[in-house]
GROMACS .gro file of C-alpha atoms in nm:
model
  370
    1UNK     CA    1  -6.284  -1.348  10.299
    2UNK     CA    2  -6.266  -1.105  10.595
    3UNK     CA    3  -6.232  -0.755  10.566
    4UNK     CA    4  -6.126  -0.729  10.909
    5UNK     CA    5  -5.764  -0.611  10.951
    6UNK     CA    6  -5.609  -0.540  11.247
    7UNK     CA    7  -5.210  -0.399  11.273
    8UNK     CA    8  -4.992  -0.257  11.520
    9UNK     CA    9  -4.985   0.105  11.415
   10UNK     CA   10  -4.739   0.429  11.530
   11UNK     CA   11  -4.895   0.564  11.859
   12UNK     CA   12  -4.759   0.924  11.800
   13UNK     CA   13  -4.594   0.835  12.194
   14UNK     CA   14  -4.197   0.879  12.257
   15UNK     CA   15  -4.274   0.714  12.608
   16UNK     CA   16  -4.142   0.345  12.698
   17UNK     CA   17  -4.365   0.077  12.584
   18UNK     CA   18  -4.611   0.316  12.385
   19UNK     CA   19  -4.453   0.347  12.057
   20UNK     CA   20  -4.708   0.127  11.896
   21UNK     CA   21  -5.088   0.080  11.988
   22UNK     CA   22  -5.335  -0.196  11.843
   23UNK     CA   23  -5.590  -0.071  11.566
   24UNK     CA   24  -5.844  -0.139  11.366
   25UNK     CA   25  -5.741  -0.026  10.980
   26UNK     CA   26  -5.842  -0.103  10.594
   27UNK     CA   27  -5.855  -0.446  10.424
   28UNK     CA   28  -5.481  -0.406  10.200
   29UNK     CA   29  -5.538  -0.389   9.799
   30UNK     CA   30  -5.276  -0.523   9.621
   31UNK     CA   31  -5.202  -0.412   9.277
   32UNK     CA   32  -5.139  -0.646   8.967
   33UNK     CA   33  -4.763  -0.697   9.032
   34UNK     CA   34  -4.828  -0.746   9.430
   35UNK     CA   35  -4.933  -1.075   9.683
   36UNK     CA   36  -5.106  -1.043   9.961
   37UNK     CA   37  -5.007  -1.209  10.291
   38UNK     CA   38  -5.181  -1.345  10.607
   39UNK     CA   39  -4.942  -1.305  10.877
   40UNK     CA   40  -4.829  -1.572  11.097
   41UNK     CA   41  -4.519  -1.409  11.264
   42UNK     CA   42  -4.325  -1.149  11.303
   43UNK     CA   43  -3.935  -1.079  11.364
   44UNK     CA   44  -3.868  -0.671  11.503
   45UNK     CA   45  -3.552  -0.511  11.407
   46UNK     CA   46  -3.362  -0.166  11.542
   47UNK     CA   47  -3.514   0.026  11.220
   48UNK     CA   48  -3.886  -0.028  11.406
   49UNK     CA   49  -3.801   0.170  11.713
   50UNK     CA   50  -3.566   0.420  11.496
   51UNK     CA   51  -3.807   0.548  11.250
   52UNK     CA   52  -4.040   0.669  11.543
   53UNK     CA   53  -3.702   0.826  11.739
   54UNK     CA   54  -3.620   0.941  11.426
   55UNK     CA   55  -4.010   1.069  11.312
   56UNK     CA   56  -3.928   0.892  10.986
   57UNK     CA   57  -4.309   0.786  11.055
   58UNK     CA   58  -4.535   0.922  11.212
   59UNK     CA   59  -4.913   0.840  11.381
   60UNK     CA   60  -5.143   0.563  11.213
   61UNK     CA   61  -4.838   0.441  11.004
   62UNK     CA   62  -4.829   0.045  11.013
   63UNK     CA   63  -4.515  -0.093  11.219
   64UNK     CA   64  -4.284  -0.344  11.131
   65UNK     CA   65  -4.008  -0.462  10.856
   66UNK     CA   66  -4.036  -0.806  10.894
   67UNK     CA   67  -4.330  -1.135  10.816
   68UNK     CA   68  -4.424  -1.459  10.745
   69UNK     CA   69  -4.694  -1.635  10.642
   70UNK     CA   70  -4.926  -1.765  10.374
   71UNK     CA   71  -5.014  -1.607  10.005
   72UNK     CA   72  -5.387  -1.477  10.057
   73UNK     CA   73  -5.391  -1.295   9.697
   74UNK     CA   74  -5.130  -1.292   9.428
   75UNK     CA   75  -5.176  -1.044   9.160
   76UNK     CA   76  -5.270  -1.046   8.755
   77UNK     CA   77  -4.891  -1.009   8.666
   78UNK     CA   78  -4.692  -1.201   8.954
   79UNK     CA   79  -4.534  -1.543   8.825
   80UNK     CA   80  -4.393  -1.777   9.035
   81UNK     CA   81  -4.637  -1.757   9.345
   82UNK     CA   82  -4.960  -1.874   9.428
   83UNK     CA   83  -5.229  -1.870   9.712
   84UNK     CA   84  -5.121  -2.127   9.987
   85UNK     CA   85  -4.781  -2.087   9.952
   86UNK     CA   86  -4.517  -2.019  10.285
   87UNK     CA   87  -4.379  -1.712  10.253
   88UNK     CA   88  -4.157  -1.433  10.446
   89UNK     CA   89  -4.124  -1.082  10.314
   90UNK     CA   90  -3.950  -0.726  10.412
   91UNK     CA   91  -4.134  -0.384  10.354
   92UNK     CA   92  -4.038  -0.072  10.461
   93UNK     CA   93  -4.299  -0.006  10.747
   94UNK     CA   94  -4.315   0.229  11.001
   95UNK     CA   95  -4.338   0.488  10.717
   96UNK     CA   96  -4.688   0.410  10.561
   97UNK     CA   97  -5.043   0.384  10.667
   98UNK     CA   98  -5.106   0.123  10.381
   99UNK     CA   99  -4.754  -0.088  10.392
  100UNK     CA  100  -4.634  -0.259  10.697
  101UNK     CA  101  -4.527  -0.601  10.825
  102UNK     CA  102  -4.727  -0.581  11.204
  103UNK     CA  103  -5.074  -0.640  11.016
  104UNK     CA  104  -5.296  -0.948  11.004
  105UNK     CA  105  -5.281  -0.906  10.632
  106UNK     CA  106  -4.963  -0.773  10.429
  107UNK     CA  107  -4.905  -0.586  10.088
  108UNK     CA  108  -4.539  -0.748   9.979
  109UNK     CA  109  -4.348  -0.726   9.686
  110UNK     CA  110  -4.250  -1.015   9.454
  111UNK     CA  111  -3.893  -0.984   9.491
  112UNK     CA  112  -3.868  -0.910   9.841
  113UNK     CA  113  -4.064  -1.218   9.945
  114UNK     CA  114  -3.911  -1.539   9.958
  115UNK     CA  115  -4.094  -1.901   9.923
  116UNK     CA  116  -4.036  -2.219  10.095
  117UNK     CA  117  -4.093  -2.611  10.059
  118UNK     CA  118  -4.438  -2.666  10.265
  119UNK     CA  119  -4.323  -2.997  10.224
  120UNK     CA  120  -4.041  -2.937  10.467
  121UNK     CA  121  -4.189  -2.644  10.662
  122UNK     CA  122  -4.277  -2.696  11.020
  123UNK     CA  123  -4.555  -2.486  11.083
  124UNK     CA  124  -4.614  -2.531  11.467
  125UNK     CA  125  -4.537  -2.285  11.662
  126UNK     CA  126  -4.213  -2.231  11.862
  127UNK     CA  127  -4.230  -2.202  12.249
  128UNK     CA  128  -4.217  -1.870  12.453
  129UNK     CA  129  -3.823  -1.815  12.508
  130UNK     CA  130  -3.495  -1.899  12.377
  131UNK     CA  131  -3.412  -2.104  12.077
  132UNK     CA  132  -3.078  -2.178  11.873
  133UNK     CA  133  -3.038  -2.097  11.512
  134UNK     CA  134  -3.170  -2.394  11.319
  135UNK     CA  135  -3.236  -2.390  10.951
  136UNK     CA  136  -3.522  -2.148  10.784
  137UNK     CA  137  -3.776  -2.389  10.828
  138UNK     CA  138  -4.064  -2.275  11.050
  139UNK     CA  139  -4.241  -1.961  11.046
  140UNK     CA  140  -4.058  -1.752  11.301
  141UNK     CA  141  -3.698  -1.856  11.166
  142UNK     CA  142  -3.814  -1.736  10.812
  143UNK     CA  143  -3.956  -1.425  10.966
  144UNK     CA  144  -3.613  -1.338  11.115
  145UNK     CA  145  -3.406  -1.324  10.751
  146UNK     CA  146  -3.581  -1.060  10.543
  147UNK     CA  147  -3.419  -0.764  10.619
  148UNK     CA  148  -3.089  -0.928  10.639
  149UNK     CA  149  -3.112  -1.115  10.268
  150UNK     CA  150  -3.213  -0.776  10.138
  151UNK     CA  151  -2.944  -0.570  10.247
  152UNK     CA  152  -2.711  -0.862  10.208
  153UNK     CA  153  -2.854  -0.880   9.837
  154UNK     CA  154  -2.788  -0.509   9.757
  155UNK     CA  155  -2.466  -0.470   9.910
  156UNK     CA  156  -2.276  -0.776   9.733
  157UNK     CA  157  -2.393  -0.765   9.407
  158UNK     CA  158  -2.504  -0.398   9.367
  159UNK     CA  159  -2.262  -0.192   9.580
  160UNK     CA  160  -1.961  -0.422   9.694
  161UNK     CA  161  -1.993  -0.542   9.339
  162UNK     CA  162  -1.887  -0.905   9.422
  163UNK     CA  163  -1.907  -1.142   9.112
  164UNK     CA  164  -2.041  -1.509   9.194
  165UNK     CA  165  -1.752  -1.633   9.034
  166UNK     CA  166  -1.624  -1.880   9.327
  167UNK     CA  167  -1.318  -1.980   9.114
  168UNK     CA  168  -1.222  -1.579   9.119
  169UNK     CA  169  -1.330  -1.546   9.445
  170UNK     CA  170  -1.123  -1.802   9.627
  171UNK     CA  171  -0.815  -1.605   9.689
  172UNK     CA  172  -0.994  -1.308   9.842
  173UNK     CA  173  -1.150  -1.213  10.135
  174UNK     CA  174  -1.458  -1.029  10.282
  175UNK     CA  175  -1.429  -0.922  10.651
  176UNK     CA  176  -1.798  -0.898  10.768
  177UNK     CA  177  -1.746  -0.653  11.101
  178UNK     CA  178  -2.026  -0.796  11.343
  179UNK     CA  179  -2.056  -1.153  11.244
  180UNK     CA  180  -2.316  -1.223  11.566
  181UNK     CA  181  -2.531  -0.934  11.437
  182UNK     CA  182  -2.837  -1.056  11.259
  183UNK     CA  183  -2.683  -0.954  10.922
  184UNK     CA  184  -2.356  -1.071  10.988
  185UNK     CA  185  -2.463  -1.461  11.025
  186UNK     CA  186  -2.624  -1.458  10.741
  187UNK     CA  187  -2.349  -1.265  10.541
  188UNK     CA  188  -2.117  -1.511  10.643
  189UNK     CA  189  -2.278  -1.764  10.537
  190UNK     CA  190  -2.401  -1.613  10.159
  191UNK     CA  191  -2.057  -1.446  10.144
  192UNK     CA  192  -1.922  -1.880  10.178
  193UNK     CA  193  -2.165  -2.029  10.026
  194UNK     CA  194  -2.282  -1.847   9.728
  195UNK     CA  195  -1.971  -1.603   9.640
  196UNK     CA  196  -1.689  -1.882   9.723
  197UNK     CA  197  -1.508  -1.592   9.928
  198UNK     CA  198  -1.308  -1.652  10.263
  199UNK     CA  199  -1.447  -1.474  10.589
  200UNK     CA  200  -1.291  -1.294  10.852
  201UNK     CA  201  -1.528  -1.131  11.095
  202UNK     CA  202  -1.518  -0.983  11.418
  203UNK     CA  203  -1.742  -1.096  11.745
  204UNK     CA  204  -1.728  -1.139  12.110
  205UNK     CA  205  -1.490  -1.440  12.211
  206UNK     CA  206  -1.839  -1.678  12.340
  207UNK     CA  207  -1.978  -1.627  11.969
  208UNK     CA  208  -1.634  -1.764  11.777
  209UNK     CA  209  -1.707  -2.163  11.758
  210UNK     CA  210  -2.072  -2.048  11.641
  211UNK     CA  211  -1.961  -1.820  11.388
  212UNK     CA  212  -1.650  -2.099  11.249
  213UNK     CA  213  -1.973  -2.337  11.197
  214UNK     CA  214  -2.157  -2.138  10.958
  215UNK     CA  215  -1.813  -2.079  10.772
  216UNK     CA  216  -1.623  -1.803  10.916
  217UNK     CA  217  -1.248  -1.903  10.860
  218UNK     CA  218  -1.135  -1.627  11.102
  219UNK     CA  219  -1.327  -1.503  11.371
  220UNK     CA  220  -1.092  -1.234  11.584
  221UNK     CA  221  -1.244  -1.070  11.903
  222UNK     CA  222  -1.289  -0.684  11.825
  223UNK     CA  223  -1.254  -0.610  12.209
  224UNK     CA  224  -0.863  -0.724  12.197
  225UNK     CA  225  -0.641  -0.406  12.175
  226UNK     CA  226  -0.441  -0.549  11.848
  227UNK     CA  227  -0.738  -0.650  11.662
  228UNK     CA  228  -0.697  -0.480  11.363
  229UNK     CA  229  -0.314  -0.625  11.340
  230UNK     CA  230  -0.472  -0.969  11.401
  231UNK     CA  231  -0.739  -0.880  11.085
  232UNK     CA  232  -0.427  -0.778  10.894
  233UNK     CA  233  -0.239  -1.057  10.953
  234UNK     CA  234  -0.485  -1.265  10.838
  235UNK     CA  235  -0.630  -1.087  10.551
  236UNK     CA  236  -0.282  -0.958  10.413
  237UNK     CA  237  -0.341  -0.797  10.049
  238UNK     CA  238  -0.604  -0.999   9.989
  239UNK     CA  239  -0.912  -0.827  10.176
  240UNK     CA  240  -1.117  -0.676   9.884
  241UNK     CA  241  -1.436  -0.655  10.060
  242UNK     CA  242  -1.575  -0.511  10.371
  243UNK     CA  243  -1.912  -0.485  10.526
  244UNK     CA  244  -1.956  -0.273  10.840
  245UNK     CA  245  -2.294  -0.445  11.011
  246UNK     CA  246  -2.259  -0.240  11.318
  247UNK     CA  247  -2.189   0.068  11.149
  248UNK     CA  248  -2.084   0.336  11.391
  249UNK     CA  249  -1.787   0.578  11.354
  250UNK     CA  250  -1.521   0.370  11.557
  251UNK     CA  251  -1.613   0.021  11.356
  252UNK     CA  252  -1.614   0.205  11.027
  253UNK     CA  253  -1.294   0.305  11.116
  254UNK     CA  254  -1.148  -0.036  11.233
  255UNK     CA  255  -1.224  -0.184  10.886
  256UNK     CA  256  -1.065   0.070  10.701
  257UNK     CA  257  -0.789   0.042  10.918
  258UNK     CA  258  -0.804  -0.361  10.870
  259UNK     CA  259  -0.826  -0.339  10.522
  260UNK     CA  260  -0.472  -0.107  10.447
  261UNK     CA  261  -0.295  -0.373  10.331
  262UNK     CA  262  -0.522  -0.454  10.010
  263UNK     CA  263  -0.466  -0.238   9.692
  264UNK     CA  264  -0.835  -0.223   9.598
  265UNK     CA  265  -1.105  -0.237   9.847
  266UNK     CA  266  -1.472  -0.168   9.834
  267UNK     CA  267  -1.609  -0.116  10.212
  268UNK     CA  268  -1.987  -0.067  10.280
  269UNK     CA  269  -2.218  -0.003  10.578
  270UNK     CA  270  -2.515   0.033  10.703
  271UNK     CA  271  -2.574   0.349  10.837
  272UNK     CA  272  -2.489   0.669  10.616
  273UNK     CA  273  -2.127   0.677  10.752
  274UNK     CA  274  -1.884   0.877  10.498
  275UNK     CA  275  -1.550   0.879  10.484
  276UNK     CA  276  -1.486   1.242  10.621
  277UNK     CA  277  -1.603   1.084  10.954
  278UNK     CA  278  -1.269   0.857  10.981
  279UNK     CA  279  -0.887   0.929  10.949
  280UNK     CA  280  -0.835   0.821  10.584
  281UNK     CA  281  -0.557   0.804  10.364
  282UNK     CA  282  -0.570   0.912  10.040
  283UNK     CA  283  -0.282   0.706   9.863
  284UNK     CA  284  -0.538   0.447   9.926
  285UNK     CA  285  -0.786   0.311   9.696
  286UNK     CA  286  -1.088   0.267   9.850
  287UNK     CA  287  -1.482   0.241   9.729
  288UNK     CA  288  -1.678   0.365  10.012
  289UNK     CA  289  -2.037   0.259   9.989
  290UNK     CA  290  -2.362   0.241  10.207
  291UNK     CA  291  -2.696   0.028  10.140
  292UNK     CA  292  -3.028   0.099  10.238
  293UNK     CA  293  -3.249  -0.182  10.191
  294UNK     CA  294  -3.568   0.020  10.125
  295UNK     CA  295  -3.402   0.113   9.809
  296UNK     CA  296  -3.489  -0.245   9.613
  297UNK     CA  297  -3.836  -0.180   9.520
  298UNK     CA  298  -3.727   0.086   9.257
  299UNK     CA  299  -3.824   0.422   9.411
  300UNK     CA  300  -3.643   0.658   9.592
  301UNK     CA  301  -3.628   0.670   9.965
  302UNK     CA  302  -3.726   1.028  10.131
  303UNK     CA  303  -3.650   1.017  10.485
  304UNK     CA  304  -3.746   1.334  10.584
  305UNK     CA  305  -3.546   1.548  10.364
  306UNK     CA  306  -3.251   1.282  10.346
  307UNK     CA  307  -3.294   1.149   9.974
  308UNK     CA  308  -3.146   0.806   9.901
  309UNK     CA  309  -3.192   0.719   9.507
  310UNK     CA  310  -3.256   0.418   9.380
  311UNK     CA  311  -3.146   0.405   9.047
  312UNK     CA  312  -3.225   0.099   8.773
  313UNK     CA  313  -2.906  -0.066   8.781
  314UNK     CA  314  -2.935  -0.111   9.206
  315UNK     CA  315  -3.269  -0.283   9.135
  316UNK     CA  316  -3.147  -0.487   8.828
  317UNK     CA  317  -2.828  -0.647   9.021
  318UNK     CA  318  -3.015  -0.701   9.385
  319UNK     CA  319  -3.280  -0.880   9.148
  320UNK     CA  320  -3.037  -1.081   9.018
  321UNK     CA  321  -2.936  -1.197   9.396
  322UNK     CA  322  -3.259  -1.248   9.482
  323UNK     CA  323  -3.416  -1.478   9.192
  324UNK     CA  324  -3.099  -1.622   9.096
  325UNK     CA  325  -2.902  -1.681   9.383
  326UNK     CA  326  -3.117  -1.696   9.704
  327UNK     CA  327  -3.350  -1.964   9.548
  328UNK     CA  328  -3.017  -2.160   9.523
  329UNK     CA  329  -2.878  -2.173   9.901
  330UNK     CA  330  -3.228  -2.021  10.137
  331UNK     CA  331  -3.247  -2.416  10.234
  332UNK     CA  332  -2.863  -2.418  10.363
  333UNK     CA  333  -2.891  -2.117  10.558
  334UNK     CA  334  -2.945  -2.105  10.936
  335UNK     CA  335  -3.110  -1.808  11.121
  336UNK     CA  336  -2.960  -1.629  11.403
  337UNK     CA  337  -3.078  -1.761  11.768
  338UNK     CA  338  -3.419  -1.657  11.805
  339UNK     CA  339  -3.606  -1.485  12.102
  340UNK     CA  340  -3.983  -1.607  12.087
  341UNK     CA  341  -4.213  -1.348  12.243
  342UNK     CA  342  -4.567  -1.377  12.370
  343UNK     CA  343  -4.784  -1.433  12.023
  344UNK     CA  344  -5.016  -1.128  11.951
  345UNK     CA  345  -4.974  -0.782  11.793
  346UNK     CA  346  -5.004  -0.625  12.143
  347UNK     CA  347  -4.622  -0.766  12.173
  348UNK     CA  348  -4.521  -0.513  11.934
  349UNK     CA  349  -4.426  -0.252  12.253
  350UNK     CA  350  -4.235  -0.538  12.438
  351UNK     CA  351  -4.046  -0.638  12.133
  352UNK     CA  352  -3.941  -0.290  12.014
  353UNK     CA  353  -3.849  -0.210  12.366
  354UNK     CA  354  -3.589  -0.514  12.421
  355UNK     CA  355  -3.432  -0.341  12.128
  356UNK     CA  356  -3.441   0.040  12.214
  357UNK     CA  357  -3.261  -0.055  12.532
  358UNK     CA  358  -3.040  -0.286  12.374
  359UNK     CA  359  -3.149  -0.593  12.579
  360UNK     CA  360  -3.099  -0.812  12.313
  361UNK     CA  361  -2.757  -0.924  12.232
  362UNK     CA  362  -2.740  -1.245  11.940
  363UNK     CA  363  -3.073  -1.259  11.877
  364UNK     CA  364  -3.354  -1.161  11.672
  365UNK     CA  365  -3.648  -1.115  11.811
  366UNK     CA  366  -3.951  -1.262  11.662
  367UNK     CA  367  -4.345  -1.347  11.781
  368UNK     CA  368  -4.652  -1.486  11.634
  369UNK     CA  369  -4.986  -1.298  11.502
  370UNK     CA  370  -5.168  -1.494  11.685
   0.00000   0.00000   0.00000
């Protein structure tokens, strides 16, 4: 086998289109509980560009979050895999020189990797440009759902505490705030499929009919003045859950606000947001959580100084979504509408740019190794 690796790594550079640069670096050793990947594509999310704004990483760490591909090496103690198999995984990269997804070869973890039926994979490559969402059957559609199962993963079972209990479930309601967002389409559709719950979520009026398909039973505009009446018409008493995919101050506040009628609600997001950054009420009983996916591997995230734990009951419950439930419903899920760059590592700059200046809008953007 080669020992050649090459990987987009951190440039050290602020400037547009030089956040990453194309290097030579080590041949990845896996440990015993470990697989190895060969890239074949690659999907870039927001966290890429943020962790160099952000100097989460720094120079000479490997870029990216997101791969797929084929098993290379599988490790003494990992069950359930072996070499050949189609695979997509999530990593926290940007933050490593050792770990990233933007490599020709990848270090994942077992239960952040998902496997697919070769018999049913399509492994030709998509065309430059545009393509719908489709199922999670070719290399740059599994790419694009990593990130998205994992956080989806942690936040039902671990921190919105959502039972799969679909009997339970079918009186109550999740409102998913960004159902075109990457996360949001899948959400919706986990949140339908595999937790029996009814969706409201919240998109611009040309993504509705797109968003009803995949399951959403109420899809309300969040640019309409009375939104948050509409949301509380719909929802009455009975919206326990809440995930905030866009996560910003003035959407963390619209689904607290959306959610006043309920007794008991549990509300997450995706950005650190607390509740002394909103108008709250405190006759109100309200869980106020936020999930970081980086957390599932077991250790403790240390973002320069900002410590996120990761305790054993958050691994044990997004474990339990991940080998229990996504093996279940991965072949009934379909990814968001893809953007299909140029295939090479060199693409890294273009595709972390589209993102930085928010040029992307309902898409993920994904490209092949090679």
């Amino acid at each position: 086998m080669s020992q050649i690796n090459k990987a987009a790594i951190l440039s050290g550079s602020f400037d547009k289109g030089q956040l990453t640069e194309v290097g030579e670096i080590a041949y990845p050793k896996i440990n015993d509980d470990q697989i190895l990947i060969k890239a074949v594509a690659y999907a870039a999310n927001p966290t890429d560009w943020k962790h160099v704004l952000l100097k989460w990483g720094g120079k000479g760490d490997i870029a990216g979050s997101d791969v797929s591909g084929t098993v290379a090496e599988v490790g003494s103690k990992v069950k359930g895999f072996e070499v050949g198999d189609v695979v997509s995984s999530f990593m926290h990269g940007n933050f490593s020189k050792t770990r990233g997804a933007f490599s020709d070869y990848v270090i994942a973890d077992v239960n952040t990797t998902i496997k697919y039926d070769k018999s049913t994979f399509n492994s030709k490559a998509l065309e430059v440009g545009d393509h719908k969402s489709d199922s999670i059957n070719t290399f740059e559609g599994a790419a694009s759902v990593n990130l998205g199962l994992v956080t989806i993963g942690l936040s039902f079972n671990h921190k919105l505490g959502i039972k799969t209990d679909k009997q339970t479930n079918a009186s109550k309601y999740i409102l998913i705030w960004g159902g075109a967002t990457a996360t949001g389409i899948l959400a919706i559709q986990v949140a339908k499929l595999a937790y029996g719950l009814k969706v409201i979520t919240t998109a611009s009026s040309k993504h509705h009919d797109f968003l009803k398909s995949l399951g959403a039973d109420e899809v309300f505009d969040y640019h309409d003045s009375n939104v948050i009446e509409q949301i509380k018409k719909a929802g009455g008493a009975n919206i326990n859950y809440a995930l905030d995919t866009v996560s910003n101050e003035q959407t963390f506040q619209s689904v607290y606000d959306a959610t006043a009628d309920t007794k008991d609600v549990a509300i997450d997001n995706l950005l650190f947001l607390t509740p002394d950054k909103i108008k709250t009420d405190d006759s109100r009983k309200v869980s106020f959580q936020t999930s970081l996916a980086y957390c599932v591997d077991g250790n403790d995230v240390n973002l320069n100084g900002l410590v996120v734990p990761s305790p054993p009951e958050l691994v044990k419950e997004y474990n339990d979504f991940r080998f229990n439930v996504i093996p279940q419903y991965v072949t009934k899920l379909r990814h968001a509408n893809l953007k299909v760059l140029e295939p090479g590592l060199k693409t890294t700059n273009e595709a972390l740019e589209l993102l930085r200046e928010d040029k992307v809008a309902g898409q993920k953007v994904v490209f092949r190794a090679n």
